[in-house]
mmCIF file of C-alpha atoms in Angstrom:
data_model
loop_
_atom_site.group_PDB
_atom_site.id
_atom_site.type_symbol
_atom_site.label_atom_id
_atom_site.label_comp_id
_atom_site.label_asym_id
_atom_site.label_seq_id
_atom_site.Cartn_x
_atom_site.Cartn_y
_atom_site.Cartn_z
ATOM 1 C CA MET C 606 115.849 -101.052 -83.204
ATOM 2 C CA ALA C 607 118.221 -103.548 -84.757
ATOM 3 C CA VAL C 608 119.160 -102.831 -88.310
ATOM 4 C CA PHE C 609 119.828 -105.998 -90.307
ATOM 5 C CA GLY C 610 122.579 -105.998 -92.868
ATOM 6 C CA ARG C 611 124.726 -103.399 -91.059
ATOM 7 C CA ARG C 612 127.592 -103.793 -88.735
ATOM 8 C CA ASN C 613 127.933 -101.622 -85.680
ATOM 9 C CA ALA C 614 130.545 -98.975 -86.156
ATOM 10 C CA GLY C 615 133.947 -100.057 -84.910
ATOM 11 C CA ALA C 616 133.080 -103.746 -84.762
ATOM 12 C CA SER C 617 135.789 -106.173 -85.890
ATOM 13 C CA PRO C 618 135.088 -108.194 -88.999
ATOM 14 C CA PRO C 619 134.126 -111.786 -88.239
ATOM 15 C CA SER C 620 136.970 -114.309 -88.239
ATOM 16 C CA PRO C 621 137.018 -116.645 -91.217
ATOM 17 C CA PRO C 622 136.002 -120.176 -90.375
ATOM 18 C CA ALA C 623 138.844 -122.469 -89.418
ATOM 19 C CA PRO C 624 139.869 -124.741 -92.252
ATOM 20 C CA PRO C 625 138.796 -128.336 -91.760
ATOM 21 C CA THR C 626 141.336 -130.612 -90.186
ATOM 22 C CA PRO C 627 142.753 -132.818 -92.917
ATOM 23 C CA PRO C 628 142.160 -136.495 -92.357
ATOM 24 C CA GLU C 629 145.020 -138.609 -91.120
ATOM 25 C CA PRO C 630 146.736 -140.332 -94.009
ATOM 26 C CA PRO C 631 146.007 -144.033 -94.021
ATOM 27 C CA ALA C 632 148.685 -146.236 -92.515
ATOM 28 C CA PRO C 633 150.679 -148.034 -95.159
ATOM 29 C CA PRO C 634 149.673 -151.668 -95.433
ATOM 30 C CA PRO C 635 152.055 -154.094 -93.747
ATOM 31 C CA ALA C 636 154.482 -155.796 -96.040
ATOM 32 C CA SER C 637 153.385 -159.214 -97.220
ATOM 33 C CA PRO C 638 154.990 -162.193 -95.483
ATOM 34 C CA GLU C 639 156.662 -163.174 -98.732
ATOM 35 C CA ALA C 640 158.124 -159.692 -99.143
ATOM 36 C CA ILE C 641 159.703 -160.031 -95.705
ATOM 37 C CA ALA C 642 160.781 -163.681 -95.790
ATOM 38 C CA ARG C 643 163.054 -163.360 -98.807
ATOM 39 C CA PRO C 644 165.210 -160.426 -97.616
ATOM 40 C CA LEU C 645 165.225 -161.969 -94.136
ATOM 41 C CA LEU C 646 166.643 -165.170 -95.611
ATOM 42 C CA ASN C 647 169.213 -163.165 -97.562
ATOM 43 C CA ALA C 648 170.303 -161.463 -94.338
ATOM 44 C CA PHE C 649 170.783 -164.866 -92.704
ATOM 45 C CA LYS C 650 172.789 -166.116 -95.663
ATOM 46 C CA ASN C 651 175.065 -163.084 -95.447
ATOM 47 C CA ALA C 652 175.539 -163.612 -91.715
ATOM 48 C CA TYR C 653 176.489 -167.264 -92.179
ATOM 49 C CA THR C 654 178.623 -167.072 -95.316
ATOM 50 C CA GLY C 655 182.269 -167.820 -94.683
ATOM 51 C CA PRO C 656 185.310 -168.454 -96.859
ATOM 52 C CA GLN C 657 183.923 -171.869 -97.801
ATOM 53 C CA GLY C 658 180.382 -170.663 -98.386
ATOM 54 C CA VAL C 659 177.313 -171.332 -96.262
ATOM 55 C CA HIS C 660 177.157 -174.306 -93.903
ATOM 56 C CA LEU C 661 173.523 -175.228 -94.444
ATOM 57 C CA GLU C 662 172.988 -177.158 -91.234
ATOM 58 C CA THR C 663 174.122 -174.158 -89.188
ATOM 59 C CA LEU C 664 171.919 -171.846 -91.228
ATOM 60 C CA TYR C 665 168.861 -174.047 -90.741
ATOM 61 C CA SER C 666 169.515 -174.350 -87.014
ATOM 62 C CA ALA C 667 169.852 -170.583 -86.649
ATOM 63 C CA ILE C 668 166.655 -169.823 -88.556
ATOM 64 C CA GLY C 669 164.834 -172.470 -86.538
ATOM 65 C CA ALA C 670 166.105 -170.971 -83.285
ATOM 66 C CA LEU C 671 164.753 -167.526 -84.154
ATOM 67 C CA ALA C 672 161.511 -168.973 -85.475
ATOM 68 C CA GLY C 673 160.893 -170.801 -82.210
ATOM 69 C CA PHE C 674 161.815 -167.922 -79.929
ATOM 70 C CA GLY C 675 159.872 -165.651 -82.262
ATOM 71 C CA CYS C 676 156.709 -167.523 -81.272
ATOM 72 C CA GLN C 677 157.215 -166.633 -77.621
ATOM 73 C CA ALA C 678 158.083 -163.054 -78.590
ATOM 74 C CA ALA C 679 154.888 -162.843 -80.653
ATOM 75 C CA VAL C 680 152.791 -163.870 -77.661
ATOM 76 C CA ARG C 681 154.445 -161.215 -75.529
ATOM 77 C CA GLU C 682 153.926 -158.497 -78.143
ATOM 78 C CA ALA C 683 150.438 -159.384 -79.380
ATOM 79 C CA ILE C 684 148.794 -160.770 -76.230
ATOM 80 C CA VAL C 685 150.689 -159.767 -73.091
ATOM 81 C CA LYS C 686 151.794 -156.244 -74.029
ATOM 82 C CA PRO C 687 148.281 -154.986 -74.959
ATOM 83 C CA GLY C 688 146.853 -156.565 -71.800
ATOM 84 C CA ILE C 689 144.768 -159.306 -73.388
ATOM 85 C CA LEU C 690 146.396 -161.752 -70.984
ATOM 86 C CA THR C 691 148.911 -161.305 -68.215
ATOM 87 C CA ALA C 692 152.234 -163.079 -68.511
ATOM 88 C CA GLU C 693 151.070 -165.425 -65.772
ATOM 89 C CA GLN C 694 147.996 -166.307 -67.827
ATOM 90 C CA ALA C 695 149.816 -166.614 -71.135
ATOM 91 C CA PHE C 696 152.685 -168.827 -70.011
ATOM 92 C CA VAL C 697 153.328 -171.859 -67.884
ATOM 93 C CA VAL C 698 156.656 -171.105 -66.211
ATOM 94 C CA VAL C 699 158.878 -174.034 -65.266
ATOM 95 C CA GLU C 700 161.861 -173.575 -62.987
ATOM 96 C CA THR C 701 164.328 -176.446 -62.948
ATOM 97 C CA THR C 702 166.713 -177.604 -60.232
ATOM 98 C CA ASP C 703 169.658 -175.964 -62.006
ATOM 99 C CA GLY C 704 167.973 -172.571 -61.583
ATOM 100 C CA SER C 705 166.895 -172.191 -65.205
ATOM 101 C CA THR C 706 163.483 -170.889 -66.254
ATOM 102 C CA TYR C 707 161.490 -172.135 -69.232
ATOM 103 C CA PHE C 708 158.214 -171.015 -70.803
ATOM 104 C CA TYR C 709 155.464 -173.348 -71.989
ATOM 105 C CA GLY C 710 151.771 -173.069 -72.793
ATOM 106 C CA ASP C 711 149.055 -173.174 -75.401
ATOM 107 C CA GLN C 712 149.748 -169.579 -76.417
ATOM 108 C CA ILE C 713 153.225 -170.575 -77.608
ATOM 109 C CA ASN C 714 152.059 -173.860 -79.104
ATOM 110 C CA GLN C 715 149.613 -172.104 -81.407
ATOM 111 C CA PRO C 716 152.179 -170.178 -83.509
ATOM 112 C CA LEU C 717 154.769 -172.915 -83.056
ATOM 113 C CA LEU C 718 152.865 -176.107 -83.835
ATOM 114 C CA GLU C 719 149.107 -175.782 -84.123
ATOM 115 C CA ALA C 720 147.928 -172.759 -86.125
ATOM 116 C CA LYS C 721 147.509 -172.809 -89.909
ATOM 117 C CA THR C 722 150.340 -170.288 -90.089
ATOM 118 C CA SER C 723 152.527 -172.014 -87.481
ATOM 119 C CA VAL C 724 156.226 -172.725 -87.829
ATOM 120 C CA TRP C 725 155.408 -176.410 -88.224
ATOM 121 C CA ALA C 726 152.790 -175.679 -90.901
ATOM 122 C CA HIS C 727 155.402 -173.904 -93.028
ATOM 123 C CA ILE C 728 158.065 -176.566 -92.573
ATOM 124 C CA GLY C 729 155.651 -179.436 -93.079
ATOM 125 C CA GLY C 730 154.172 -177.629 -96.063
ATOM 126 C CA ALA C 731 157.580 -177.431 -97.719
ATOM 127 C CA LEU C 732 158.060 -181.168 -97.253
ATOM 128 C CA GLN C 733 154.654 -181.894 -98.755
ATOM 129 C CA ARG C 734 155.416 -179.720 -101.782
ATOM 130 C CA LEU C 735 158.610 -181.704 -102.258
ATOM 131 C CA GLY C 736 156.858 -185.057 -101.837
ATOM 132 C CA GLU C 737 158.859 -185.867 -98.686
ATOM 133 C CA PRO C 738 157.638 -187.635 -95.529
ATOM 134 C CA LEU C 739 156.997 -185.641 -92.376
ATOM 135 C CA PRO C 740 159.088 -186.076 -89.232
ATOM 136 C CA ASP C 741 157.313 -187.144 -86.060
ATOM 137 C CA ILE C 742 156.661 -183.708 -84.564
ATOM 138 C CA GLU C 743 155.163 -185.164 -81.375
ATOM 139 C CA GLU C 744 158.358 -187.154 -80.813
ATOM 140 C CA ILE C 745 160.442 -184.008 -81.339
ATOM 141 C CA ALA C 746 158.328 -182.043 -78.867
ATOM 142 C CA GLY C 747 158.525 -184.901 -76.378
ATOM 143 C CA PHE C 748 162.293 -185.104 -76.616
ATOM 144 C CA VAL C 749 162.649 -181.374 -76.013
ATOM 145 C CA ALA C 750 160.300 -181.531 -73.020
ATOM 146 C CA LYS C 751 162.345 -184.343 -71.450
ATOM 147 C CA SER C 752 165.607 -182.481 -72.059
ATOM 148 C CA VAL C 753 164.570 -179.299 -70.237
ATOM 149 C CA GLY C 754 166.886 -178.654 -67.307
ATOM 150 C CA THR C 755 169.495 -181.140 -68.562
ATOM 151 C CA PRO C 756 172.679 -180.759 -70.628
ATOM 152 C CA ARG C 757 170.781 -182.252 -73.573
ATOM 153 C CA PHE C 758 168.505 -179.201 -73.857
ATOM 154 C CA GLY C 759 169.110 -177.378 -77.122
ATOM 155 C CA THR C 760 171.277 -180.116 -78.601
ATOM 156 C CA LEU C 761 170.288 -181.446 -82.004
ATOM 157 C CA ARG C 762 170.151 -185.181 -82.634
ATOM 158 C CA MET C 763 171.908 -185.129 -85.985
ATOM 159 C CA PRO C 764 174.659 -187.328 -87.379
ATOM 160 C CA PRO C 765 178.131 -185.914 -86.668
ATOM 161 C CA GLU C 766 178.610 -184.922 -90.317
ATOM 162 C CA HIS C 767 175.422 -182.849 -90.168
ATOM 163 C CA GLN C 768 175.867 -181.145 -86.815
ATOM 164 C CA PRO C 769 175.587 -177.335 -86.962
ATOM 165 C CA HIS C 770 178.722 -175.378 -86.110
ATOM 166 C CA GLU C 771 176.929 -173.585 -83.260
ATOM 167 C CA THR C 772 174.132 -174.583 -80.920
ATOM 168 C CA PRO C 773 170.633 -173.148 -81.312
ATOM 169 C CA MET C 774 171.179 -171.123 -78.132
ATOM 170 C CA GLN C 775 174.386 -169.645 -79.509
ATOM 171 C CA SER C 776 172.601 -168.712 -82.716
ATOM 172 C CA LEU C 777 169.712 -167.169 -80.813
ATOM 173 C CA THR C 778 171.875 -165.010 -78.583
ATOM 174 C CA ARG C 779 174.026 -163.919 -81.531
ATOM 175 C CA GLN C 780 171.312 -163.231 -84.081
ATOM 176 C CA TRP C 781 168.078 -162.248 -82.318
ATOM 177 C CA ALA C 782 168.762 -158.501 -82.086
ATOM 178 C CA SER C 783 170.003 -158.253 -85.671
ATOM 179 C CA GLY C 784 167.083 -160.361 -86.912
ATOM 180 C CA LEU C 785 164.639 -157.955 -85.277
ATOM 181 C CA ARG C 786 166.391 -155.003 -86.882
ATOM 182 C CA VAL C 787 165.863 -156.589 -90.286
ATOM 183 C CA LEU C 788 162.185 -157.153 -89.505
ATOM 184 C CA ASP C 789 161.785 -153.570 -88.294
ATOM 185 C CA ARG C 790 163.265 -152.250 -91.502
ATOM 186 C CA LEU C 791 160.884 -154.392 -93.552
ATOM 187 C CA GLY C 792 157.744 -153.320 -91.664
ATOM 188 C CA TYR C 793 156.697 -156.526 -89.930
ATOM 189 C CA GLU C 794 153.743 -157.394 -87.702
ATOM 190 C CA PRO C 795 155.120 -158.411 -84.264
ATOM 191 C CA GLY C 796 152.346 -160.939 -83.749
ATOM 192 C CA PHE C 797 153.726 -162.998 -86.634
ATOM 193 C CA THR C 798 157.405 -162.907 -85.731
ATOM 194 C CA GLY C 799 157.921 -166.661 -85.744
ATOM 195 C CA TRP C 800 156.033 -166.930 -89.012
ATOM 196 C CA TYR C 801 158.502 -164.777 -90.942
ATOM 197 C CA PHE C 802 161.489 -166.857 -89.874
ATOM 198 C CA ALA C 803 159.599 -170.071 -90.673
ATOM 199 C CA MET C 804 158.783 -168.785 -94.148
ATOM 200 C CA SER C 805 162.481 -168.047 -94.660
ATOM 201 C CA ALA C 806 163.269 -171.645 -93.702
ATOM 202 C CA GLN C 807 160.607 -172.858 -96.112
ATOM 203 C CA LEU C 808 162.161 -170.873 -98.965
ATOM 204 C CA LEU C 809 165.574 -172.273 -98.089
ATOM 205 C CA MET C 810 164.263 -175.846 -98.082
ATOM 206 C CA LEU C 811 162.898 -175.402 -101.582
ATOM 207 C CA GLU C 812 166.184 -173.872 -102.758
ATOM 208 C CA THR C 813 168.491 -176.513 -101.277
ATOM 209 C CA ARG C 814 166.420 -179.654 -101.853
ATOM 210 C CA ASP C 815 169.129 -181.092 -104.111
ATOM 211 C CA ILE C 816 171.944 -180.210 -101.699
ATOM 212 C CA LEU C 817 170.625 -181.233 -98.269
ATOM 213 C CA ASP C 818 167.979 -183.851 -97.556
ATOM 214 C CA PRO C 819 164.768 -181.832 -96.951
ATOM 215 C CA LEU C 820 163.677 -184.193 -94.164
ATOM 216 C CA LEU C 821 166.984 -183.639 -92.375
ATOM 217 C CA ALA C 822 166.616 -179.880 -92.861
ATOM 218 C CA ALA C 823 163.107 -180.011 -91.397
ATOM 219 C CA ARG C 824 164.298 -181.938 -88.348
ATOM 220 C CA ILE C 825 167.054 -179.411 -87.732
ATOM 221 C CA VAL C 826 164.634 -176.497 -87.964
ATOM 222 C CA MET C 827 161.982 -178.052 -85.736
ATOM 223 C CA GLU C 828 164.289 -179.425 -83.020
ATOM 224 C CA SER C 829 165.896 -176.000 -82.819
ATOM 225 C CA ALA C 830 162.572 -174.127 -82.929
ATOM 226 C CA VAL C 831 160.759 -176.210 -80.308
ATOM 227 C CA ALA C 832 163.655 -175.896 -77.865
ATOM 228 C CA MET C 833 164.244 -172.179 -78.327
ATOM 229 C CA SER C 834 160.535 -171.374 -78.000
ATOM 230 C CA LYS C 835 160.909 -172.149 -74.286
ATOM 231 C CA VAL C 836 164.012 -170.051 -73.536
ATOM 232 C CA ASP C 837 164.000 -167.363 -70.855
ATOM 233 C CA PRO C 838 164.086 -163.996 -72.689
ATOM 234 C CA ALA C 839 166.366 -162.648 -69.959
ATOM 235 C CA LEU C 840 169.095 -164.752 -71.572
ATOM 236 C CA VAL C 841 168.602 -163.312 -75.066
ATOM 237 C CA PRO C 842 170.188 -159.932 -75.901
ATOM 238 C CA GLY C 843 167.626 -157.615 -77.447
ATOM 239 C CA ALA C 844 164.601 -159.596 -76.254
#
């Protein structure tokens, strides 16, 4: 007959219950766009400061180049990489007679030109805050489209005294990898890559409004951004 309350002789004591698994600590919230844009702008200023200071036109062109290419990179990271769309679905690929490859499509146009947080929204927003007119963004996009596959691609239509000291493509290939390292250190969201660079350009426009015509600055940023958004990532170190 079983005797309750007694243990059989020689039986091992019961094992204590396993402690509950502690919950995973919550992921830290991503840094705010403003908290990233300012140090990102400071990094650009440091990169483009020479013995005579910062050449603003070159700085604007460089930020625009990374903002534009950042839109394509955001599509690849946020849409293609997780399998929401294939690369073939996300991009319209254009191959020109000179053997170059360019990337188009609505997925790029959203962060570049159309979304509320697009590159154009930030640049146009800065102009509106300053009471300045907006450049014709459709004309800029049309010019870039016509220049694809020609020597004019990636050239900025600025007066000689306001030409950057390097082309947008030179800036992109020089600065993309280091720009990403800055973003990584600041804890960015890859789906908003172009946004961070655009916000840096917006901050710069507000800072330099009395030094460089804001409308000219906006044109430099957008001509550079629209062109570089279409560049083949195989040509960009670190992409």
